[in-house]
Coordinates of C-alpha atoms and ligand atoms in Angstrom, one line a residue:
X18 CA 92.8 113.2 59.2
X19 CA 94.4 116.1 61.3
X20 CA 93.8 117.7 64.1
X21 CA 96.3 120.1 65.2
X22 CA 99.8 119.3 63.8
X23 CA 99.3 115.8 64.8
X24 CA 98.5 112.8 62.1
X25 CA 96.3 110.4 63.4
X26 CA 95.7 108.6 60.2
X27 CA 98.9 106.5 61.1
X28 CA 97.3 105.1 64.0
X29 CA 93.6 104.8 63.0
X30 CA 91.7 103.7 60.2
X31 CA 89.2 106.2 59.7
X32 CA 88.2 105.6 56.5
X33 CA 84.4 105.0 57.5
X34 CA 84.9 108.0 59.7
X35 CA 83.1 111.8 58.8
X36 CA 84.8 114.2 60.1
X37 CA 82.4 116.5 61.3
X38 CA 84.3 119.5 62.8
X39 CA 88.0 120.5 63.8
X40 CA 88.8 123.0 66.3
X41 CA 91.3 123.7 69.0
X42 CA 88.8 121.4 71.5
X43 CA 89.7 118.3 69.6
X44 CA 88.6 116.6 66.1
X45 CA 84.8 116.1 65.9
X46 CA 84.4 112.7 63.8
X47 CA 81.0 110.2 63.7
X48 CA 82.2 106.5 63.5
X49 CA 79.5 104.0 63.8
X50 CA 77.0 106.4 64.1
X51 CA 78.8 107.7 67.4
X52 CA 80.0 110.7 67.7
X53 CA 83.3 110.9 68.6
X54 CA 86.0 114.3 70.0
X55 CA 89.2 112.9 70.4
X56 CA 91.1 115.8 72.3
X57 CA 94.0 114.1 73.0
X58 CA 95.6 110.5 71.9
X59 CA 98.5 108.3 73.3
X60 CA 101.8 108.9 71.2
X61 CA 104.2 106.8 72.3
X62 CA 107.2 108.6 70.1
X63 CA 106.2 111.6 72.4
X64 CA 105.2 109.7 75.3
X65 CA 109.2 108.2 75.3
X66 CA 110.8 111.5 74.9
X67 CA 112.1 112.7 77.9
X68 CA 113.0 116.4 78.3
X69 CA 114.8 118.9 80.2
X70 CA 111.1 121.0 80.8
X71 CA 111.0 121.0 84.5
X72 CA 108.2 120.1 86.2
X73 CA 105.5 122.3 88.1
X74 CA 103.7 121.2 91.3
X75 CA 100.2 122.6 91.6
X76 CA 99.0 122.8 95.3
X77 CA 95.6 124.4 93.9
X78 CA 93.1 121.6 93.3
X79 CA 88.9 122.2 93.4
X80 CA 86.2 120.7 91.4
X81 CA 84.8 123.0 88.7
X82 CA 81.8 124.9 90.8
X83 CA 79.2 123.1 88.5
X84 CA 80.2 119.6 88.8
X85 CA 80.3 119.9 92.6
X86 CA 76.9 118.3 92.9
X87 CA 76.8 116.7 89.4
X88 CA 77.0 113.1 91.7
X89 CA 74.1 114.0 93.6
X90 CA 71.8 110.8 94.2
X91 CA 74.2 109.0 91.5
X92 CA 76.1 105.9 92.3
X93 CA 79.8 104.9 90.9
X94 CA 81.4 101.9 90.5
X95 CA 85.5 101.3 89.6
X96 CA 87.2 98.4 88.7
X97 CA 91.2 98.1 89.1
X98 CA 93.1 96.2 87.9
X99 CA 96.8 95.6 88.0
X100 CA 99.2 97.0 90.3
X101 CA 99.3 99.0 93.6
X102 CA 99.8 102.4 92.1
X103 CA 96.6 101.7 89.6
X104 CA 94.6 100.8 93.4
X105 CA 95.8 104.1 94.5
X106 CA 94.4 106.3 91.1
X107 CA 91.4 104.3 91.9
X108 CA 91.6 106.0 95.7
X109 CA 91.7 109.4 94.1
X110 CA 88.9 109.1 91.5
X111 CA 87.0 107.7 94.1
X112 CA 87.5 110.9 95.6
X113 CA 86.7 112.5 92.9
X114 CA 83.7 111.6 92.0
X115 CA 82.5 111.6 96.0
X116 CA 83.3 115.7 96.1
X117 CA 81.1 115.7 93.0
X118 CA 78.3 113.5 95.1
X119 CA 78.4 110.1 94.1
X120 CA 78.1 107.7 96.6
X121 CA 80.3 104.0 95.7
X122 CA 78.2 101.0 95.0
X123 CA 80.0 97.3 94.4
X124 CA 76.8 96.6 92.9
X125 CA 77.3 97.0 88.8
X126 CA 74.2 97.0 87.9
X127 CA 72.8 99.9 89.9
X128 CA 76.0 102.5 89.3
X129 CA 74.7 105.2 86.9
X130 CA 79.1 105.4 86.2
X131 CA 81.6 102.8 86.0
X132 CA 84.6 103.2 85.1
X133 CA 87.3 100.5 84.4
X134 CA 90.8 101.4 85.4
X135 CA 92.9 99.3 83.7
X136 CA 96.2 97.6 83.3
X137 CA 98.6 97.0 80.1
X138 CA 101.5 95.2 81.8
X139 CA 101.1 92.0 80.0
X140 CA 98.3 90.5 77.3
X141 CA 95.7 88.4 79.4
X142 CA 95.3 92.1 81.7
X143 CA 94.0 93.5 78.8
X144 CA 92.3 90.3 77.8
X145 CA 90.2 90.6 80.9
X146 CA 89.2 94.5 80.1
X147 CA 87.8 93.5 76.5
X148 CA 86.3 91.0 78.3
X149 CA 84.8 92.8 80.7
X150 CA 83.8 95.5 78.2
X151 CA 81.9 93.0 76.4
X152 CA 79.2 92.7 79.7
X153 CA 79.2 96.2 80.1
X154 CA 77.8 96.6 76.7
X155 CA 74.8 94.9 77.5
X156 CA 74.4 96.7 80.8
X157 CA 74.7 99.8 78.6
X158 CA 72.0 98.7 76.0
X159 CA 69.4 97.7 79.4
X160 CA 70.7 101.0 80.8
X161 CA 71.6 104.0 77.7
X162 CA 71.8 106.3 80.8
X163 CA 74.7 104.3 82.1
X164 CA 78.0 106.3 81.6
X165 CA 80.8 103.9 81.0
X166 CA 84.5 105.1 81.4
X167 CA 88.1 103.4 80.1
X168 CA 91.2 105.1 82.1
X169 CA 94.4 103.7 83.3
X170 CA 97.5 102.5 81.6
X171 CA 95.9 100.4 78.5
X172 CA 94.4 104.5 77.7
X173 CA 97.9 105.5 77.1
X174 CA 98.7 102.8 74.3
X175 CA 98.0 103.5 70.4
X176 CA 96.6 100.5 69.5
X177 CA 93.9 99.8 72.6
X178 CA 92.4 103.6 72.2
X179 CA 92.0 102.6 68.3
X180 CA 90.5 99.5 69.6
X181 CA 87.5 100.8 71.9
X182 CA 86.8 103.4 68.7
X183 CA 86.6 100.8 66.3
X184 CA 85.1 97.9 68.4
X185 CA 83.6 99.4 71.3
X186 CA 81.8 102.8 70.7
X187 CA 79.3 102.2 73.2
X188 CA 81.8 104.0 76.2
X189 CA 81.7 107.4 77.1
X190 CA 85.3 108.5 78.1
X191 CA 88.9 107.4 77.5
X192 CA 91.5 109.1 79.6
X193 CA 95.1 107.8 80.3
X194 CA 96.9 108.1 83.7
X195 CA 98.5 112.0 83.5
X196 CA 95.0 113.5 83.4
X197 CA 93.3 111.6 86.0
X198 CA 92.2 115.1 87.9
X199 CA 90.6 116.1 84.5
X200 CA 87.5 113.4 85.2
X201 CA 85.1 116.1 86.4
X202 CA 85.6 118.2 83.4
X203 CA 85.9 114.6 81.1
X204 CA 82.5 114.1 82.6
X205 CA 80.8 117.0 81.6
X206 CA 81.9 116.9 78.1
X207 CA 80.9 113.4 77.8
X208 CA 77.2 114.4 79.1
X209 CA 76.5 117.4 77.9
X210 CA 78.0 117.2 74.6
X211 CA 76.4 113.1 74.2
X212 CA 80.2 112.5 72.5
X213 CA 82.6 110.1 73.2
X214 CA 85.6 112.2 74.9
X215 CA 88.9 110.6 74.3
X216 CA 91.6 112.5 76.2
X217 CA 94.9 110.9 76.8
X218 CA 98.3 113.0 77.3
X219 CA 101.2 111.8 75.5
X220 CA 103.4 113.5 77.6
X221 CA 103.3 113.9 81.6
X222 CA 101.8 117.0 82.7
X223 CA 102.2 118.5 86.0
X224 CA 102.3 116.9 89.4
X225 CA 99.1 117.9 91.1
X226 CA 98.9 118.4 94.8
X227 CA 95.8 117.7 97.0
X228 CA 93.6 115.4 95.0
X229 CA 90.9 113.9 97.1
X230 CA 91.9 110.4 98.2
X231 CA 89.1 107.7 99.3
X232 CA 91.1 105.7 101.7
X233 CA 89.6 102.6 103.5
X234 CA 91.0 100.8 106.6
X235 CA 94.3 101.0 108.4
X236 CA 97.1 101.0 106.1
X237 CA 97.6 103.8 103.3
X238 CA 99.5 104.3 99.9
X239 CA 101.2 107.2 98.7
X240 CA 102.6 108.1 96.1
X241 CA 106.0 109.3 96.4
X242 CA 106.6 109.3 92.2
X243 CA 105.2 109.1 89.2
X244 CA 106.7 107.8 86.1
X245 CA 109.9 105.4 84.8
X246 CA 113.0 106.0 83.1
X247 CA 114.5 102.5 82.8
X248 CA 113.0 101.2 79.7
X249 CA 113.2 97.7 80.5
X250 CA 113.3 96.0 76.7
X251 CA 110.2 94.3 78.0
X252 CA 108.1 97.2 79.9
X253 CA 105.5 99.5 78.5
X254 CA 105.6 101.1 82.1
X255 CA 108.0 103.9 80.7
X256 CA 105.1 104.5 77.3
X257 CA 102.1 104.3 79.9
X258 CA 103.4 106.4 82.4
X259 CA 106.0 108.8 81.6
X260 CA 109.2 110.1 82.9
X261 CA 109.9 109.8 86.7
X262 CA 109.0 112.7 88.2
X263 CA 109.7 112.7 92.2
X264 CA 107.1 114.2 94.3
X265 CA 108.5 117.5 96.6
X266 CA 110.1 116.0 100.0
X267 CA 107.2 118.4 101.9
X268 CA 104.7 117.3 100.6
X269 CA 105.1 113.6 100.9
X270 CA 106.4 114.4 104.5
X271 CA 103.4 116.4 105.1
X272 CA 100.9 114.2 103.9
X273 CA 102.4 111.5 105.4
X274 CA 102.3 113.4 108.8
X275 CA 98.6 113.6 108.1
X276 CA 97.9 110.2 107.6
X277 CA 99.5 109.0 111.3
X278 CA 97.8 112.3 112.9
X279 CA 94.1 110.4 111.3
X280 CA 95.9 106.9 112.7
X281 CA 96.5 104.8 109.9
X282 CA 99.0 101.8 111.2
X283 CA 101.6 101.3 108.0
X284 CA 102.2 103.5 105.1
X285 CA 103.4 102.0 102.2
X286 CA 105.7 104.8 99.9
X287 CA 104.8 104.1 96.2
X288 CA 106.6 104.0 92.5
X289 CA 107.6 102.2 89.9
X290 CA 110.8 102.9 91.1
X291 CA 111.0 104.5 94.2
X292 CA 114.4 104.6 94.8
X293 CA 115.4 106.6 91.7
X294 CA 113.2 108.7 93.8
X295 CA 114.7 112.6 94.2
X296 CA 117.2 111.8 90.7
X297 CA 115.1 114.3 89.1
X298 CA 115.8 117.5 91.6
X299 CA 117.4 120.0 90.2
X300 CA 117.5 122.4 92.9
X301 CA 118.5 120.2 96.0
X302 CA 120.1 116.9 97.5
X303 CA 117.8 114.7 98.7
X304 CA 117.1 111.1 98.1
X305 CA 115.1 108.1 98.7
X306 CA 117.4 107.2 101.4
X307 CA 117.2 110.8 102.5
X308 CA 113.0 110.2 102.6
X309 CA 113.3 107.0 104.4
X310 CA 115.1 108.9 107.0
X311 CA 112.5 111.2 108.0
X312 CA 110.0 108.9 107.5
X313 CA 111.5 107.0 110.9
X314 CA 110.9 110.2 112.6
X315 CA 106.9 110.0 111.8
X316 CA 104.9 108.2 114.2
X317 CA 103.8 105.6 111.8
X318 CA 104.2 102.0 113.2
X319 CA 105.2 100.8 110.2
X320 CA 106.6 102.2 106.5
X321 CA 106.9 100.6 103.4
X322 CA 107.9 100.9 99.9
X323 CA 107.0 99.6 96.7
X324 CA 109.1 98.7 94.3
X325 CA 112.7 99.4 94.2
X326 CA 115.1 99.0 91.5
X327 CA 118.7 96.9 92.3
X328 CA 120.6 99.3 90.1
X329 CA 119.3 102.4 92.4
X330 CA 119.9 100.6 95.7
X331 CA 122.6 102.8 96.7
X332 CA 124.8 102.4 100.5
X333 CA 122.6 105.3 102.5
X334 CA 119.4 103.7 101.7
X335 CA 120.7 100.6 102.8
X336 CA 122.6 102.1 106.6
X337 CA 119.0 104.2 106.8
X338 CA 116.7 100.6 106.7
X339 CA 119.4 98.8 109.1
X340 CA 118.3 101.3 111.8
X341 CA 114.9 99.4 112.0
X342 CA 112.6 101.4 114.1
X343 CA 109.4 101.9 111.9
X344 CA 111.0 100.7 108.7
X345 CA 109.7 97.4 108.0
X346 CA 112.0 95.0 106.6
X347 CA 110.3 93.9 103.5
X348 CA 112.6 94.1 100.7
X349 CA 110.9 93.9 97.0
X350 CA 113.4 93.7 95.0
X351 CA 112.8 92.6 90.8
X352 CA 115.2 90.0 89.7
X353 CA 113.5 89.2 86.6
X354 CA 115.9 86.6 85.9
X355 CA 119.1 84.7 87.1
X356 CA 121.5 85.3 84.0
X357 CA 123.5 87.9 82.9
X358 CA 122.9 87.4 79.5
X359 CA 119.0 87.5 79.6
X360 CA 119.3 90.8 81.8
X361 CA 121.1 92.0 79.8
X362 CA 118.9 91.7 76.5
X363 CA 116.0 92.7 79.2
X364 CA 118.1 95.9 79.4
X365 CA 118.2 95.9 83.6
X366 CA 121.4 97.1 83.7
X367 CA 122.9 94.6 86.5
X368 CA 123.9 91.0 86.1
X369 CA 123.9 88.3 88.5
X370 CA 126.4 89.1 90.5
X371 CA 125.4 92.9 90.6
X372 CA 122.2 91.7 92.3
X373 CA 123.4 88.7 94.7
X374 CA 126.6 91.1 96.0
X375 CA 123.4 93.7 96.6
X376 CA 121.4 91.1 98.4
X377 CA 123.9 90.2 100.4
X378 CA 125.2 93.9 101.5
X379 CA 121.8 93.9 102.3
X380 CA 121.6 91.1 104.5
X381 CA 124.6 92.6 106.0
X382 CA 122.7 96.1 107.4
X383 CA 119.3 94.9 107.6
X384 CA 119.8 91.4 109.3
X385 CA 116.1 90.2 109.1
X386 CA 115.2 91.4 105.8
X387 CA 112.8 89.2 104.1
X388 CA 113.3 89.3 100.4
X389 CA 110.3 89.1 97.7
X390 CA 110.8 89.6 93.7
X391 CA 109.3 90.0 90.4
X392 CA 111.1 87.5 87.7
X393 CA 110.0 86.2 84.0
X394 CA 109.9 83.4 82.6
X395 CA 110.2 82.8 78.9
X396 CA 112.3 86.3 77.5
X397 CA 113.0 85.8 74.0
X398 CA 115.8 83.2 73.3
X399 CA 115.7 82.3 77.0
X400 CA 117.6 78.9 77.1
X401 CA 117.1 75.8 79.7
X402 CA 120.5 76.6 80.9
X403 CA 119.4 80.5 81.6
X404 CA 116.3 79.3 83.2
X405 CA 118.4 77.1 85.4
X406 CA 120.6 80.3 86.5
X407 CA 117.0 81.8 87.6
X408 CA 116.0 78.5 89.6
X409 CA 120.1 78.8 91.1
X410 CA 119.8 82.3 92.0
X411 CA 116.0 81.6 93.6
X412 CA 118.0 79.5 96.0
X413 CA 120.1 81.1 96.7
X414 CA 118.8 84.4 97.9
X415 CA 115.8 82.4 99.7
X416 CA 112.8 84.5 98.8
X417 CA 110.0 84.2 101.1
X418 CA 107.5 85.0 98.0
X419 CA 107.7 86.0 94.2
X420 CA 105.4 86.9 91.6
X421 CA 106.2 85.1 88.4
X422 CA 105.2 85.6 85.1
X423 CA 105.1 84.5 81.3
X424 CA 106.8 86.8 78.9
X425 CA 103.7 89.0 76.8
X426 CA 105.3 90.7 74.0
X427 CA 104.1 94.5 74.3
X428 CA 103.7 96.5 71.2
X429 CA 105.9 99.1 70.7
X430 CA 109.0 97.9 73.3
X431 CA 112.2 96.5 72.1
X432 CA 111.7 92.9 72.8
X433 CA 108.0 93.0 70.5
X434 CA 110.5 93.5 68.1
X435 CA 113.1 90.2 69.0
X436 CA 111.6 86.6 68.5
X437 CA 109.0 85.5 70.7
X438 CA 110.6 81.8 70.0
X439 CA 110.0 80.1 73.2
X440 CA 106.9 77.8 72.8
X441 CA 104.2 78.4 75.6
X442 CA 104.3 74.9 76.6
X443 CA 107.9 75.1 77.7
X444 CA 106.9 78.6 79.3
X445 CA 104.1 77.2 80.8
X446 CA 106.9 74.2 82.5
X447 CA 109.3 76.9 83.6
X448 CA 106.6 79.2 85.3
X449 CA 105.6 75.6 87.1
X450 CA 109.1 74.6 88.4
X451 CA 109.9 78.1 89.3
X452 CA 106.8 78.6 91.5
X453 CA 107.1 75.0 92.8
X454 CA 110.9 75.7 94.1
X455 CA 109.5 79.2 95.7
X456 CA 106.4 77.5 97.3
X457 CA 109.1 75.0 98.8
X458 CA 111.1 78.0 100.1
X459 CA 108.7 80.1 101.4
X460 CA 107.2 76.9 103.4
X461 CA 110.7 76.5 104.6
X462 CA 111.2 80.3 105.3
X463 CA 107.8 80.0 107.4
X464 CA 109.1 76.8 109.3
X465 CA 111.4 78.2 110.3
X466 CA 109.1 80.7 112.5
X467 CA 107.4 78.2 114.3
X468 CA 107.4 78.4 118.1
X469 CA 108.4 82.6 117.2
X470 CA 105.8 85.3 119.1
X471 CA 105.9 87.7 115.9
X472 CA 104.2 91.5 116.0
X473 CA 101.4 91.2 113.8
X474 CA 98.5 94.5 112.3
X475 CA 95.4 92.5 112.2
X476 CA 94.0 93.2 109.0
X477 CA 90.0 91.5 109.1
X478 CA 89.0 87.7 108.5
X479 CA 90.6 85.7 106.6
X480 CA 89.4 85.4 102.9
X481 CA 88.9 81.5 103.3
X482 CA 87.2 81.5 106.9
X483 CA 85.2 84.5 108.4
X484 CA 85.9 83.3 111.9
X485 CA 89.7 83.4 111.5
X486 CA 91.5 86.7 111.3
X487 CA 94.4 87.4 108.9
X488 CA 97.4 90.2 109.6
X489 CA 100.9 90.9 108.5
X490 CA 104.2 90.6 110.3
X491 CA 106.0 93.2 109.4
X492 CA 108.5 90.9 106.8
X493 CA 104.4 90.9 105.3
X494 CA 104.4 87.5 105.8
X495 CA 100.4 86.9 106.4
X496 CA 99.4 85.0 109.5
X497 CA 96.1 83.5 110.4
X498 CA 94.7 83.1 114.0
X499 CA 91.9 83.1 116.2
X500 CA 90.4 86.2 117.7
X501 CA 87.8 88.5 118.2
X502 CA 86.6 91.9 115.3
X503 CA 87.9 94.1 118.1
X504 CA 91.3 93.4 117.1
X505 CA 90.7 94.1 113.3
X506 CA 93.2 97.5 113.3
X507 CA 95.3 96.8 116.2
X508 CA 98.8 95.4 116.6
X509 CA 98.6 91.7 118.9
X510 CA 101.5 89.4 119.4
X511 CA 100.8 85.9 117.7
X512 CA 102.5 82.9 118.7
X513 CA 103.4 80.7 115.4
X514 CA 102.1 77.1 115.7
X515 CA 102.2 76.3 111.5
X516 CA 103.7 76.7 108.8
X517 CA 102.0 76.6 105.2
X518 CA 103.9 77.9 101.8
X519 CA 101.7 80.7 101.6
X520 CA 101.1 81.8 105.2
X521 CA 101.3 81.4 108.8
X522 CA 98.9 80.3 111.6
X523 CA 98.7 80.5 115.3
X524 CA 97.7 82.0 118.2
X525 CA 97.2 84.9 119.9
X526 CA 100.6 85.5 122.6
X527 CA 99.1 88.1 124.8
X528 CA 96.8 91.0 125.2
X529 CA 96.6 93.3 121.9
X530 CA 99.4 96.1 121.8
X531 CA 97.7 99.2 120.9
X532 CA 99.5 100.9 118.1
X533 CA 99.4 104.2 119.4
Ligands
5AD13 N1 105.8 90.3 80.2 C1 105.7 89.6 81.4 N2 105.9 90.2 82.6 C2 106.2 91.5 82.6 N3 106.4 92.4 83.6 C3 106.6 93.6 83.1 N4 106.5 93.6 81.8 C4 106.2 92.3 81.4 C5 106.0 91.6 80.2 N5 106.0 92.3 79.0 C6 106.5 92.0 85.0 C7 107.9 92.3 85.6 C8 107.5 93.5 86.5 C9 106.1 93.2 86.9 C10 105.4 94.3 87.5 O1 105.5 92.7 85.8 O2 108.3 91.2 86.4 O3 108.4 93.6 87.6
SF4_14 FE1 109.1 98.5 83.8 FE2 111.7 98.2 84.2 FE3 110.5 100.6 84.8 FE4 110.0 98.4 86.3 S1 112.0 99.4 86.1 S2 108.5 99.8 85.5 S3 110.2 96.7 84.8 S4 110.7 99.7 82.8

């Protein structure tokens, strides 16, 4: 089956399909007695090629004139799942969808729209989605008006959009993470023409100014680039999201000037790789380190960033973070492992030493940086001595928190193709030592803070007692104490009085600093 120049029959098995019409709006077919117009489908040998073609910023954004009240006594729910920059699309299609009237509801069963943004980092994500997908069907069949939508990074992968056709005809719309601004049109198509719309760009498309954004609460995300260019033999990151492409300094700068002017406490500066932030300007010089420095002139209490890449860590970056001021020092850095020889089959481009002479040059500038990671357990061929090197080089930079996983094999990166050979049992023992040495280190890191008065943004109650608040130093260690909703958004100094492996209690030191 064609459409366009393009040969879908590779991916899908259409032979029950009819193709009913092809045009330049997409290929009609009718698959389970569902009527289907895929526009657009993931390619991942497109999605991986990365070109010279520059990109254009578009600072015009509305909502097509009849969609604007399409929402109109209509209620949406999302789901997210996965990482920061996943919560933050979910920020602007919740934006979205409110210009277009829809009001949020966390109540499923009363949204006439849900939509699932979703996550393909590693198998059991997606396992959760079909899951999930499953209970939506029978909302659906209770509910035919329901509208039920798939978006996110599993949208950008052959096999998943193949899936939902084949298994899960029931949803309304597929659309991946470049066309995320598309929803109002996707919307209309999916109503008014009663198909299922599958749109999902191959390649990055613009970057598009001025989205709506439905923040909440104190501290904000931006965006400061889209996209990866590491290819990590592991990552599907660089297939789901496409090449890095660096937002204009103005226009973070601008937007982040907004966001203090509206009094949001902390900022966090998003990417998959923020510090390869700016590589992709053709026209001037200007960095991450460079973006860092002018966000120290904002007056924004506190700035973050999420996540940074050892092999982009470069020496202004690091002098620009030792001046302290607003710039929190929180340091994610990915590890992924402690040996050379599994980095280097994981394609990160540093070894050991690389990273603990980084670490340490760090430590040097930024004196009280507190250090979390990312690491795997379990790469193909991984040996007990490699694992060791991880558990070595786990003490030896101290982290005060990690996030640890088990390898997933992900179709269509380099390692899918080497031997998965390590037997879950003894990844399932490594992932249980490893996070047993980090709890024991972050409990030490903590003791070490007892009897310290440490700045902290008071974030709302606890998750575990409604009476007990929970903030954030600005290392993010978390720290639970007694106090009043008043403080919820303010800045108070807390006295530390214990010391748990996963956070910090005490109580309050003095009256509440207001931020501003
Ligand atoms: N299997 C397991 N973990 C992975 N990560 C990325 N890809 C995989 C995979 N295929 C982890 C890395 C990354 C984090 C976001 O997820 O540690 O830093
Ligand atoms: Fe994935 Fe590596 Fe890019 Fe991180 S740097 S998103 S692990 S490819």
């Amino acid at each position: 089956m064609k459409s366009g120049t393009k040969d879908y029959s590779e991916y899908f098995d259409f032979s029950n399909a009819k193709v009913l019409s092809e045009d330049e709006n997409g290929t009609t077919i009718r698959l389970h007695g569902r009527e289907i117009r895929i526009k657009s489908q993931p390619d991942y040998r497109a999605g991986k090629r990365r070109g010279k073609d520059s990109i254009a910023v578009h600072h015009e954004f509305s909502i097509p004139d009849d969609m604007r009240a399409f929402g109109e006594g209509k209620r949406y729910y999302v789901q997210t799942y996965g990482c920061q920059m996943n919560e933050h699309d979910s920020e602007t299609i919740k934006g979205l969808l409110e210009q277009m009237g829809y009001v949020g509801t966390e109540d499923r069963t009363e949204a006439d729209i849900i939509l699932l943004n979703t996550c393909a980092i590693r198998e059991n994500a997606e396992d959760r989605v079909f899951g999930e997908l499953g209970h939506l069907k029978m909302l659906k069949t209770e509910r035919p008006g329901l509208m039920i939508g798939v978006c996110g990074c599993m949208s950008q992968e052959e096999g998943v959009v193949n899936r939902i056709l084949r298994k899960h005809a029931f949803v309304d719309m597929i659309f991946g993470t470049h066309n995320v601004h598309r929803l109002p049109h996707l919307i209309r198509e999916a109503v008014f023409g009663r198909e299922l719309v599958v749109e999902v760009w191959s390649k990055e498309g613009d970057i598009i100014e001025n989205l709506p954004k439905k923040r909440e609460g104190m501290r904000a995300w931006v965006n400061i680039m889209y996209g990866c260019d590491k290819f990590c033999t592991y990552c599907i990151v660089p297939y789901t999201r496409g090449k890095e492409r660096s937002r204009r300094p103005e226009d973070v700068i601008a937007e982040v000037r907004e966001l203090a002017r509206q009094g949001f406490k902390e900022i966090t500066l998003l990417g998959q790789n923020v510090n390869a932030y700016g590589k992709d300007f053709e026209d001037i010089e200007y960095r991450f380190g460079d973006l860092m420095d002018d966000m120290s002139k904002i007056d924004v209490p506190r700035i973050r960033f999420m996540t940074s890449h050892p092999r982009d860590f470069d020496d202004h970056l690091i002098e620009v973070l030792g001046r302290g001021g607003n710039l929190a020092e929180h340091i994610h850095l990915p590890v992924q492992s402690g040996s050379s020889a599994v980095l280097k089959k994981m394609g990160r481009k540093y070894t050991r030493e690389n990273y603990l002479e980084l670490v340490a040059k760090i430590r040097r500038e930024v004196p009280d940086a507190a250090f979390t990671t990312d690491i795997i357990v379990g790469f193909p061929g991984e040996t007990d001595e490699q694992f060791e090197e991880t558990l070595s080089l786990v003490r030896e930079v101290g982290y005060d928190a990690a996030y640890t996983f088990i390898y997933s094999p992900r179709e269509g990166t380099p390692a899918a193709a080497m031997a998965d050979d390590i037997p879950m049992e003894v990844k399932k023992k490594r992932l249980a030592q490893l996070n047993a040495l980090i709890a024991e280190q972050g409990r030490r890191s903590n003791e070490a803070l007892l009897g310290r008065v440490l700045e902290v943004l008071v974030e709302g109650p606890s998750r575990t007692n409604g009476s007990v608040l929970a903030g954030r130093t600005r290392g993010s260690k978390l720290v639970h104490f007694e106090g009043g909703p008043e403080l919820i958004g303010t800045f108070v100094q807390v006295e530390i009085t214990e010391a748990k492996s996963w956070h910090l209690a005490g109580s309050l030191a003095k009256t509440p600093v207001a931020a501003d």
